[in-house]
PDB file of C-alpha atoms in Angstrom:
ATOM      1  CA  MET A   7     -21.776 -48.706 -31.054  1.00 43.00           C
ATOM      2  CA  ALA A   8     -22.524 -45.080 -32.721  1.00 45.00           C
ATOM      3  CA  LYS A   9     -19.967 -44.354 -35.415  1.00 44.00           C
ATOM      4  CA  ILE A  10     -17.972 -40.768 -35.515  1.00 42.00           C
ATOM      5  CA  SER A  11     -17.466 -39.263 -38.598  1.00 45.00           C
ATOM      6  CA  ARG A  12     -13.838 -37.592 -38.864  1.00 39.00           C
ATOM      7  CA  ARG A  13     -15.657 -34.183 -39.703  1.00 40.00           C
ATOM      8  CA  GLY A  14     -17.704 -34.916 -36.382  1.00 44.00           C
ATOM      9  CA  PHE A  15     -14.328 -35.970 -34.513  1.00 33.00           C
ATOM     10  CA  LEU A  16     -12.580 -33.157 -35.488  1.00 36.00           C
ATOM     11  CA  LYS A  17     -15.531 -30.579 -34.737  1.00 38.00           C
ATOM     12  CA  GLY A  18     -15.226 -32.711 -31.132  1.00 41.00           C
ATOM     13  CA  ALA A  19     -11.843 -32.192 -30.530  1.00 40.00           C
ATOM     14  CA  LEU A  20     -11.598 -28.519 -31.327  1.00 38.00           C
ATOM     15  CA  ALA A  21     -14.712 -27.617 -28.919  1.00 42.00           C
ATOM     16  CA  ALA A  22     -12.655 -29.668 -26.258  1.00 41.00           C
ATOM     17  CA  THR A  23      -9.478 -27.890 -26.783  1.00 41.00           C
ATOM     18  CA  ALA A  24     -11.152 -24.378 -26.724  1.00 42.00           C
ATOM     19  CA  MET A  25     -12.946 -25.545 -23.536  1.00 40.00           C
ATOM     20  CA  PRO A  26      -9.957 -24.757 -21.013  1.00 40.00           C
ATOM     21  CA  LEU A  27      -9.411 -21.001 -22.927  1.00 38.00           C
ATOM     22  CA  VAL A  28     -13.275 -20.269 -22.653  1.00 41.00           C
ATOM     23  CA  ALA A  29     -13.155 -21.273 -18.764  1.00 39.00           C
ATOM     24  CA  ALA A  30      -9.912 -19.061 -18.234  1.00 39.00           C
ATOM     25  CA  ALA A  31     -11.471 -15.956 -20.147  1.00 43.00           C
ATOM     26  CA  LYS A  32     -14.955 -16.455 -18.037  1.00 42.00           C
ATOM     27  CA  ASP A  33     -12.528 -16.454 -14.808  1.00 42.00           C
ATOM     28  CA  GLU A  34     -10.780 -13.926 -15.725  1.00 45.00           C
ATOM     29  CA  LYS A  35     -13.688 -11.424 -16.812  1.00 48.00           C
ATOM     30  CA  THR A  36     -15.866 -12.549 -13.729  1.00 50.00           C
ATOM     31  CA  GLN A  37     -12.990 -12.040 -11.368  1.00 61.00           C
ATOM     32  CA  LYS A  38     -14.118  -9.223  -8.969  1.00 87.00           C
ATOM     33  CA  SER A  39     -11.477  -6.003  -9.063  1.00 94.00           C
ATOM     34  CA  LEU A  40     -10.086  -4.890  -6.072  1.00 97.00           C
ATOM     35  CA  LYS A  41     -10.333  -1.200  -5.435  1.00 98.00           C
ATOM     36  CA  PHE A  42      -8.504   0.970  -3.052  1.00 98.00           C
ATOM     37  CA  ILE A  43      -6.730   4.348  -2.211  1.00 98.00           C
ATOM     38  CA  HIS A  44      -3.011   5.073  -1.293  1.00 99.00           C
ATOM     39  CA  ILE A  45      -2.382   7.885   0.883  1.00 98.00           C
ATOM     40  CA  THR A  46       0.919   8.556   2.503  1.00 98.00           C
ATOM     41  CA  ASP A  47       2.882  10.845   4.420  1.00 98.00           C
ATOM     42  CA  SER A  48      -0.197  12.731   5.591  1.00 98.00           C
ATOM     43  CA  HIS A  49       1.915  14.179   8.982  1.00 97.00           C
ATOM     44  CA  MET A  50      -1.390  14.743  10.616  1.00 97.00           C
ATOM     45  CA  ASP A  51      -0.093  17.052  13.492  1.00 97.00           C
ATOM     46  CA  LEU A  52      -1.997  18.657  16.502  1.00 97.00           C
ATOM     47  CA  SER A  53      -0.034  21.825  16.564  1.00 96.00           C
ATOM     48  CA  ASP A  54      -1.257  22.322  12.733  1.00 95.00           C
ATOM     49  CA  SER A  55      -5.231  22.516  12.425  1.00 96.00           C
ATOM     50  CA  ASP A  56      -4.661  22.637   8.831  1.00 94.00           C
ATOM     51  CA  SER A  57      -3.263  19.405   8.829  1.00 96.00           C
ATOM     52  CA  VAL A  58      -6.107  18.088  10.982  1.00 97.00           C
ATOM     53  CA  GLU A  59      -8.522  19.456   8.859  1.00 96.00           C
ATOM     54  CA  ALA A  60      -7.192  17.770   5.651  1.00 96.00           C
ATOM     55  CA  MET A  61      -7.351  14.809   7.026  1.00 98.00           C
ATOM     56  CA  LYS A  62     -11.099  15.255   7.787  1.00 97.00           C
ATOM     57  CA  LEU A  63     -11.560  16.746   4.322  1.00 96.00           C
ATOM     58  CA  MET A  64     -10.001  13.681   2.787  1.00 98.00           C
ATOM     59  CA  VAL A  65     -12.718  11.480   4.966  1.00 98.00           C
ATOM     60  CA  GLU A  66     -15.586  13.581   3.320  1.00 98.00           C
ATOM     61  CA  PHE A  67     -14.074  13.549  -0.057  1.00 97.00           C
ATOM     62  CA  VAL A  68     -13.485   9.537  -0.039  1.00 98.00           C
ATOM     63  CA  ASN A  69     -17.054   8.907   1.379  1.00 98.00           C
ATOM     64  CA  GLU A  70     -18.667  11.272  -1.113  1.00 98.00           C
ATOM     65  CA  ASN A  71     -16.620  10.271  -4.385  1.00 98.00           C
ATOM     66  CA  TYR A  72     -15.156   6.421  -3.825  1.00 98.00           C
ATOM     67  CA  LYS A  73     -18.470   4.622  -2.487  1.00 97.00           C
ATOM     68  CA  ASP A  74     -17.422   0.975  -3.899  1.00 97.00           C
ATOM     69  CA  LEU A  75     -13.619   1.028  -2.120  1.00 98.00           C
ATOM     70  CA  ASP A  76     -12.561  -2.235  -0.748  1.00 97.00           C
ATOM     71  CA  PHE A  77     -10.283  -0.492   1.546  1.00 98.00           C
ATOM     72  CA  VAL A  78      -8.039   2.891   1.955  1.00 98.00           C
ATOM     73  CA  CYS A  79      -4.361   2.267   3.097  1.00 98.00           C
ATOM     74  CA  PHE A  80      -1.797   4.657   4.656  1.00 98.00           C
ATOM     75  CA  GLY A  81       1.306   4.530   3.800  1.00 98.00           C
ATOM     76  CA  GLY A  82       3.210   5.996   6.968  1.00 98.00           C
ATOM     77  CA  ASP A  83       4.188   9.141   8.289  1.00 98.00           C
ATOM     78  CA  ASN A  84       0.834   9.146   9.038  1.00 98.00           C
ATOM     79  CA  PHE A  85       0.854  11.290  11.854  1.00 97.00           C
ATOM     80  CA  ASN A  86       3.734  13.435  13.529  1.00 96.00           C
ATOM     81  CA  ASN A  87       3.907  11.210  16.783  1.00 95.00           C
ATOM     82  CA  ASN A  88       5.464  14.323  18.674  1.00 95.00           C
ATOM     83  CA  VAL A  89       3.039  14.598  21.504  1.00 93.00           C
ATOM     84  CA  LYS A  90       3.450  13.076  25.043  1.00 91.00           C
ATOM     85  CA  GLY A  91       1.288   9.904  24.816  1.00 91.00           C
ATOM     86  CA  ASN A  92      -1.055   8.667  22.065  1.00 94.00           C
ATOM     87  CA  LYS A  93      -3.324  11.762  21.777  1.00 95.00           C
ATOM     88  CA  ASP A  94      -2.557  12.472  18.036  1.00 96.00           C
ATOM     89  CA  ALA A  95      -2.753   8.961  17.328  1.00 97.00           C
ATOM     90  CA  LEU A  96      -6.107   8.544  18.798  1.00 97.00           C
ATOM     91  CA  VAL A  97      -7.441  11.799  16.824  1.00 98.00           C
ATOM     92  CA  PHE A  98      -5.863  10.347  13.371  1.00 98.00           C
ATOM     93  CA  LYS A  99      -7.759   7.218  13.923  1.00 98.00           C
ATOM     94  CA  GLU A 100     -10.811   8.677  15.113  1.00 98.00           C
ATOM     95  CA  ILE A 101     -11.023  10.815  11.939  1.00 98.00           C
ATOM     96  CA  THR A 102     -10.177   7.979   9.777  1.00 98.00           C
ATOM     97  CA  ASP A 103     -12.457   4.962  11.133  1.00 98.00           C
ATOM     98  CA  LYS A 104     -14.939   7.407   9.468  1.00 98.00           C
ATOM     99  CA  LEU A 105     -14.004   6.193   6.247  1.00 98.00           C
ATOM    100  CA  HIS A 106     -16.913   3.696   4.893  1.00 98.00           C
ATOM    101  CA  CYS A 107     -14.606   1.212   3.843  1.00 98.00           C
ATOM    102  CA  PRO A 108     -11.917  -0.939   6.009  1.00 98.00           C
ATOM    103  CA  THR A 109      -8.546   1.025   6.575  1.00 98.00           C
ATOM    104  CA  LEU A 110      -4.983  -0.360   6.516  1.00 98.00           C
ATOM    105  CA  HIS A 111      -2.037   0.808   8.205  1.00 98.00           C
ATOM    106  CA  VAL A 112       2.102   0.560   8.038  1.00 98.00           C
ATOM    107  CA  ARG A 113       4.457   2.725  10.150  1.00 98.00           C
ATOM    108  CA  GLY A 114       6.702   5.335   8.584  1.00 98.00           C
ATOM    109  CA  ASN A 115       9.855   6.503  10.243  1.00 97.00           C
ATOM    110  CA  LYS A 116       7.783   9.507  12.604  1.00 96.00           C
ATOM    111  CA  GLU A 117       5.824   6.549  13.945  1.00 96.00           C
ATOM    112  CA  ALA A 118       9.264   4.352  14.322  1.00 95.00           C
ATOM    113  CA  ASN A 119      11.384   7.670  15.449  1.00 92.00           C
ATOM    114  CA  PRO A 120       8.870   9.310  18.109  1.00 91.00           C
ATOM    115  CA  LYS A 121       9.543  12.487  19.440  1.00 89.00           C
ATOM    116  CA  PRO A 122       9.209  12.944  22.883  1.00 86.00           C
ATOM    117  CA  ASN A 123      10.118   9.346  23.361  1.00 84.00           C
ATOM    118  CA  ASP A 124       6.941   8.849  25.543  1.00 82.00           C
ATOM    119  CA  ALA A 125       5.042   8.857  21.666  1.00 85.00           C
ATOM    120  CA  ILE A 126       3.807   5.922  20.902  1.00 89.00           C
ATOM    121  CA  HIS A 127       6.019   2.853  19.488  1.00 91.00           C
ATOM    122  CA  MET A 128       5.382  -0.496  17.762  1.00 94.00           C
ATOM    123  CA  GLN A 129       3.543  -2.118  20.469  1.00 93.00           C
ATOM    124  CA  GLU A 130       0.986   0.479  20.768  1.00 94.00           C
ATOM    125  CA  PHE A 131       0.507   1.147  16.995  1.00 96.00           C
ATOM    126  CA  GLN A 132      -0.100  -2.698  16.442  1.00 96.00           C
ATOM    127  CA  LYS A 133      -2.588  -2.347  19.025  1.00 96.00           C
ATOM    128  CA  LEU A 134      -4.480   0.736  17.698  1.00 97.00           C
ATOM    129  CA  PHE A 135      -4.170   0.152  13.934  1.00 98.00           C
ATOM    130  CA  ILE A 136      -3.588  -3.525  12.904  1.00 97.00           C
ATOM    131  CA  ASP A 137      -5.235  -5.673  15.801  1.00 97.00           C
ATOM    132  CA  GLY A 138      -8.995  -6.640  15.256  1.00 95.00           C
ATOM    133  CA  LYS A 139      -9.183  -6.128  11.646  1.00 95.00           C
ATOM    134  CA  GLY A 140      -9.222  -9.792  10.287  1.00 96.00           C
ATOM    135  CA  LEU A 141      -5.516  -9.701   9.358  1.00 98.00           C
ATOM    136  CA  HIS A 142      -2.808 -12.267   9.493  1.00 98.00           C
ATOM    137  CA  VAL A 143      -0.103 -10.964  11.655  1.00 98.00           C
ATOM    138  CA  GLU A 144       3.488 -12.062  12.084  1.00 98.00           C
ATOM    139  CA  GLY A 145       6.089  -9.836  13.835  1.00 97.00           C
ATOM    140  CA  LYS A 146       5.708  -6.081  12.473  1.00 97.00           C
ATOM    141  CA  ASP A 147       4.018  -7.385   9.145  1.00 98.00           C
ATOM    142  CA  TRP A 148       0.748  -8.183   8.240  1.00 98.00           C
ATOM    143  CA  ALA A 149      -1.272  -9.910   5.154  1.00 98.00           C
ATOM    144  CA  TYR A 150      -4.905  -8.945   4.035  1.00 98.00           C
ATOM    145  CA  GLU A 151      -6.617 -11.505   2.113  1.00 97.00           C
ATOM    146  CA  ARG A 152      -9.822 -10.617  -0.466  1.00 95.00           C
ATOM    147  CA  ASP A 153     -11.352 -11.893  -3.256  1.00 94.00           C
ATOM    148  CA  GLY A 154      -8.284 -13.835  -4.369  1.00 95.00           C
ATOM    149  CA  TYR A 155      -5.765 -11.106  -3.613  1.00 97.00           C
ATOM    150  CA  ILE A 156      -2.744 -10.838  -1.059  1.00 98.00           C
ATOM    151  CA  PHE A 157      -2.197  -7.001   0.302  1.00 98.00           C
ATOM    152  CA  LEU A 158       0.951  -7.220   2.426  1.00 98.00           C
ATOM    153  CA  GLY A 159       2.001  -4.556   4.899  1.00 98.00           C
ATOM    154  CA  LEU A 160       5.470  -4.736   5.652  1.00 98.00           C
ATOM    155  CA  ASP A 161       7.465  -2.848   8.215  1.00 98.00           C
ATOM    156  CA  SER A 162      10.384  -1.245   6.441  1.00 98.00           C
ATOM    157  CA  CYS A 163      11.066   1.060   9.512  1.00 98.00           C
ATOM    158  CA  ILE A 164      14.427   1.209  12.245  1.00 97.00           C
ATOM    159  CA  ASP A 165      12.989   1.837  15.471  1.00 95.00           C
ATOM    160  CA  GLY A 166      14.716   5.487  16.503  1.00 94.00           C
ATOM    161  CA  ALA A 167      15.517   6.140  12.897  1.00 96.00           C
ATOM    162  CA  ASN A 168      14.449   7.795   9.917  1.00 97.00           C
ATOM    163  CA  ASN A 169      16.351   5.174   7.132  1.00 98.00           C
ATOM    164  CA  GLY A 170      14.498   1.879   6.632  1.00 98.00           C
ATOM    165  CA  LEU A 171      15.248  -1.577   5.942  1.00 98.00           C
ATOM    166  CA  TYR A 172      13.397  -4.931   5.651  1.00 98.00           C
ATOM    167  CA  SER A 173      14.532  -7.340   8.124  1.00 98.00           C
ATOM    168  CA  ASP A 174      15.177 -11.476   7.315  1.00 98.00           C
ATOM    169  CA  ALA A 175      11.844 -12.421   9.154  1.00 98.00           C
ATOM    170  CA  THR A 176      10.094  -9.273   7.135  1.00 98.00           C
ATOM    171  CA  ILE A 177      11.552 -11.046   3.715  1.00 98.00           C
ATOM    172  CA  SER A 178      10.687 -14.655   4.894  1.00 98.00           C
ATOM    173  CA  PHE A 179       7.519 -13.753   5.234  1.00 98.00           C
ATOM    174  CA  ALA A 180       6.841 -11.951   2.397  1.00 98.00           C
ATOM    175  CA  LYS A 181       8.392 -14.820   0.344  1.00 98.00           C
ATOM    176  CA  LYS A 182       5.527 -17.235   2.073  1.00 98.00           C
ATOM    177  CA  MET A 183       2.650 -15.318   1.241  1.00 98.00           C
ATOM    178  CA  LEU A 184       4.048 -14.937  -2.668  1.00 98.00           C
ATOM    179  CA  ASP A 185       3.974 -18.725  -2.420  1.00 98.00           C
ATOM    180  CA  LYS A 186       0.774 -19.000  -2.877  1.00 98.00           C
ATOM    181  CA  GLY A 187       0.749 -17.655  -6.025  1.00 97.00           C
ATOM    182  CA  LYS A 188      -2.259 -15.087  -5.724  1.00 97.00           C
ATOM    183  CA  PRO A 189      -1.963 -11.889  -7.314  1.00 97.00           C
ATOM    184  CA  THR A 190      -0.233  -9.613  -4.222  1.00 98.00           C
ATOM    185  CA  LEU A 191       1.036  -5.891  -3.482  1.00 98.00           C
ATOM    186  CA  ILE A 192       2.692  -4.831  -1.167  1.00 98.00           C
ATOM    187  CA  LEU A 193       2.416  -1.642   1.190  1.00 99.00           C
ATOM    188  CA  ASN A 194       5.629  -0.378   2.854  1.00 98.00           C
ATOM    189  CA  HIS A 195       7.055   3.132   3.245  1.00 98.00           C
ATOM    190  CA  HIS A 196      10.403   3.554   2.054  1.00 98.00           C
ATOM    191  CA  PRO A 197      10.877   3.467  -1.644  1.00 98.00           C
ATOM    192  CA  TYR A 198      13.091   0.703  -3.426  1.00 98.00           C
ATOM    193  CA  THR A 199      14.849   3.055  -5.807  1.00 98.00           C
ATOM    194  CA  ASN A 200      16.457   6.585  -5.934  1.00 98.00           C
ATOM    195  CA  TYR A 201      13.681   7.455  -8.621  1.00 98.00           C
ATOM    196  CA  TRP A 202      14.217  11.158  -7.932  1.00 97.00           C
ATOM    197  CA  GLY A 203      18.060  11.128  -8.905  1.00 98.00           C
ATOM    198  CA  GLY A 204      19.483  12.046  -5.681  1.00 97.00           C
ATOM    199  CA  THR A 205      23.173  12.769  -5.660  1.00 98.00           C
ATOM    200  CA  GLU A 206      23.739  13.101  -1.680  1.00 97.00           C
ATOM    201  CA  LYS A 207      24.830   9.954  -0.066  1.00 97.00           C
ATOM    202  CA  LYS A 208      23.250  10.876   3.164  1.00 97.00           C
ATOM    203  CA  ASP A 209      20.023  11.695   1.135  1.00 97.00           C
ATOM    204  CA  ILE A 210      19.630   8.127  -0.362  1.00 98.00           C
ATOM    205  CA  HIS A 211      20.494   6.167   2.725  1.00 98.00           C
ATOM    206  CA  LYS A 212      17.632   8.295   4.297  1.00 98.00           C
ATOM    207  CA  TYR A 213      14.827   7.735   1.767  1.00 98.00           C
ATOM    208  CA  VAL A 214      15.840   4.467  -0.399  1.00 98.00           C
ATOM    209  CA  LEU A 215      15.356   1.133   1.276  1.00 98.00           C
ATOM    210  CA  ASN A 216      18.750   0.117   2.430  1.00 98.00           C
ATOM    211  CA  ASN A 217      18.867  -3.281   1.525  1.00 98.00           C
ATOM    212  CA  THR A 218      16.857  -2.957  -1.859  1.00 98.00           C
ATOM    213  CA  ASP A 219      19.373  -4.949  -3.738  1.00 98.00           C
ATOM    214  CA  LYS A 220      18.599  -7.873  -1.412  1.00 98.00           C
ATOM    215  CA  VAL A 221      14.981  -7.223  -1.532  1.00 98.00           C
ATOM    216  CA  GLN A 222      14.456  -7.013  -5.162  1.00 98.00           C
ATOM    217  CA  ALA A 223      16.651 -10.241  -5.841  1.00 98.00           C
ATOM    218  CA  GLU A 224      14.569 -12.163  -3.065  1.00 98.00           C
ATOM    219  CA  LEU A 225      11.071 -11.064  -4.302  1.00 98.00           C
ATOM    220  CA  PHE A 226      11.208  -9.185  -7.435  1.00 98.00           C
ATOM    221  CA  GLY A 227      11.308 -12.394  -9.316  1.00 98.00           C
ATOM    222  CA  TYR A 228       7.866 -13.516  -8.180  1.00 98.00           C
ATOM    223  CA  LYS A 229       5.331 -12.941 -11.139  1.00 97.00           C
ATOM    224  CA  ASN A 230       2.779 -12.719  -9.341  1.00 97.00           C
ATOM    225  CA  LEU A 231       3.782  -9.539  -7.197  1.00 98.00           C
ATOM    226  CA  ILE A 232       2.286  -6.933  -9.230  1.00 98.00           C
ATOM    227  CA  ALA A 233       3.009  -3.906  -7.233  1.00 98.00           C
ATOM    228  CA  THR A 234       4.694  -1.875  -4.410  1.00 98.00           C
ATOM    229  CA  LEU A 235       3.029   0.806  -2.732  1.00 98.00           C
ATOM    230  CA  SER A 236       5.435   3.335  -0.748  1.00 98.00           C
ATOM    231  CA  GLY A 237       6.043   7.222   0.153  1.00 98.00           C
ATOM    232  CA  HIS A 238       8.926   8.452   2.387  1.00 98.00           C
ATOM    233  CA  LYS A 239      10.223  11.077  -0.289  1.00 97.00           C
ATOM    234  CA  HIS A 240       6.643  13.060  -1.045  1.00 97.00           C
ATOM    235  CA  ILE A 241       7.621  13.041  -4.842  1.00 97.00           C
ATOM    236  CA  ASP A 242       5.174  10.916  -7.165  1.00 98.00           C
ATOM    237  CA  SER A 243       6.660   8.356  -9.078  1.00 98.00           C
ATOM    238  CA  VAL A 244       5.392   5.316 -11.024  1.00 98.00           C
ATOM    239  CA  LYS A 245       8.160   2.827 -12.749  1.00 98.00           C
ATOM    240  CA  ASP A 246       8.455  -0.504 -13.716  1.00 98.00           C
ATOM    241  CA  VAL A 247      11.303  -2.296 -11.967  1.00 98.00           C
ATOM    242  CA  LYS A 248      12.045  -5.912 -13.228  1.00 97.00           C
ATOM    243  CA  GLY A 249       8.387  -6.315 -13.975  1.00 97.00           C
ATOM    244  CA  VAL A 250       6.883  -4.989 -11.001  1.00 98.00           C
ATOM    245  CA  LYS A 251       5.068  -1.717 -10.890  1.00 98.00           C
ATOM    246  CA  THR A 252       6.553   0.410  -8.148  1.00 98.00           C
ATOM    247  CA  ILE A 253       4.506   3.170  -6.753  1.00 98.00           C
ATOM    248  CA  VAL A 254       5.385   6.359  -5.173  1.00 98.00           C
ATOM    249  CA  THR A 255       2.683   8.332  -4.183  1.00 98.00           C
ATOM    250  CA  ARG A 256       2.844  11.926  -3.778  1.00 97.00           C
ATOM    251  CA  GLY A 257       3.201  12.952  -0.021  1.00 97.00           C
ATOM    252  CA  PHE A 258      -0.583  14.191   1.095  1.00 97.00           C
ATOM    253  CA  ILE A 259       0.814  16.743   3.010  1.00 94.00           C
ATOM    254  CA  ARG A 260       2.275  18.139  -0.288  1.00 91.00           C
ATOM    255  CA  PRO A 261      -1.201  20.054  -1.860  1.00 88.00           C
ATOM    256  CA  LEU A 262      -1.562  21.152  -5.375  1.00 86.00           C
ATOM    257  CA  ASP A 263      -3.010  23.679  -4.456  1.00 85.00           C
ATOM    258  CA  LEU A 264      -5.653  25.063  -1.406  1.00 82.00           C
ATOM    259  CA  ASP A 265      -7.558  22.042  -0.395  1.00 84.00           C
ATOM    260  CA  MET A 266      -6.483  19.837  -3.292  1.00 93.00           C
ATOM    261  CA  TYR A 267      -4.231  16.882  -1.109  1.00 97.00           C
ATOM    262  CA  PRO A 268      -2.893  14.139  -3.195  1.00 97.00           C
ATOM    263  CA  MET A 269      -3.811  10.357  -2.948  1.00 98.00           C
ATOM    264  CA  ARG A 270      -3.740   7.714  -5.598  1.00 98.00           C
ATOM    265  CA  TYR A 271      -6.815   5.540  -6.644  1.00 98.00           C
ATOM    266  CA  VAL A 272      -5.610   2.044  -7.608  1.00 98.00           C
ATOM    267  CA  GLU A 273      -7.875  -0.708  -9.175  1.00 98.00           C
ATOM    268  CA  LEU A 274      -6.686  -4.419  -9.699  1.00 96.00           C
ATOM    269  CA  SER A 275      -8.480  -6.808 -12.309  1.00 95.00           C
ATOM    270  CA  GLY A 276      -6.350 -10.582 -11.954  1.00 92.00           C
ATOM    271  CA  SER A 277      -3.039  -9.153 -12.590  1.00 92.00           C
ATOM    272  CA  LYS A 278      -3.919  -5.987 -14.861  1.00 95.00           C
ATOM    273  CA  LEU A 279      -3.300  -2.500 -12.887  1.00 97.00           C
ATOM    274  CA  SER A 280      -4.559   0.698 -13.509  1.00 98.00           C
ATOM    275  CA  GLU A 281      -3.976   3.650 -11.146  1.00 98.00           C
ATOM    276  CA  LYS A 282      -4.419   7.486 -11.124  1.00 98.00           C
ATOM    277  CA  LEU A 283      -3.018  10.273  -8.701  1.00 97.00           C
ATOM    278  CA  ILE A 284      -6.423  12.311  -7.409  1.00 97.00           C
ATOM    279  CA  TYR A 285      -6.915  14.990  -5.358  1.00 96.00           C
ATOM    280  CA  THR A 286      -9.513  16.075  -2.745  1.00 93.00           C
ATOM    281  CA  ALA A 287     -10.726  19.181  -4.637  1.00 79.00           C
TER     282      ALA A 287
END
C-alpha cells in the first residue's frame, strides 16, 4: 500500500474541501441569466389613437433594441376594456404578438372591472392571454418555469372593483411554487405598500393590496422570493421589503416626454437582480 506523507495528506484534504466551493462558483457563473421587460398600465384605448400608436412604438423599440429578451410581461390595466365585446383586447393582442419573444400577462382593475359590462371578463382574458403559452395554470394564477427560475403571475383583482387582494387559493398556489426552492419573481397589479405616502384612506384602500400584511407574512419569508413587480398607481418605486425587492414600475401611460413611454428592464442571475427604467425613445 502506498504511503501518504503528512504534507500530501494536507494537500489532498484542502483540495477536497475546496471542490464544493469551486463547483458552486462554477454553477453560479454558468447559470443562465433571465432577461425581461416589465410594462404596466399601458391603458390602450381604441378611442385614443395615441395610446394605440404608443403600443406599436413599444414593439418596434423592444424588437430593435432588446433582441435577447426571454419575455415581456404586462402587469395589468393593459387595455381599458371599455368597448363592447373583445375588440380592444384583440387589438392589444395583435400588437403585442409582434414582439420577438414570449409575452406574459396578468389582469388589472380595468380587465376585472369592465365598462360596459359586456366587455371581456376573466374567462376570455385567460383564453386570449394565458392559455396556450405553456404555463402551469391553477385557477386565476399561473407559473412560468424557465432556466431554473420561476415567474409567477398572481391575480390580485376583485371582479367589479378597483381595489385588490390575494385569495387564499392564490396564496396557497404561490407557497406551493415557492416551496420548490427556485429563484422566484411575482408579477401582479396591486402594490404591497403605501410607497407614495398617501394619507387618504380611500386612496390607500384602492391602490394597496388589501391583505398585504397577510401576504407579506405568508410569502415574504421565503429566501428564494427575489422580487415582486406591480403597477396600478403609475408612480415608480423600488424598495426592499423584508428582504424582497418590491418593484412598482411607472405607468406606461405616463410618458416622460413625447414618445418616451416608460418600461423596466430586469436581469436576474441566480439571486442577483439588476433593473433600470427605460423609455421608448
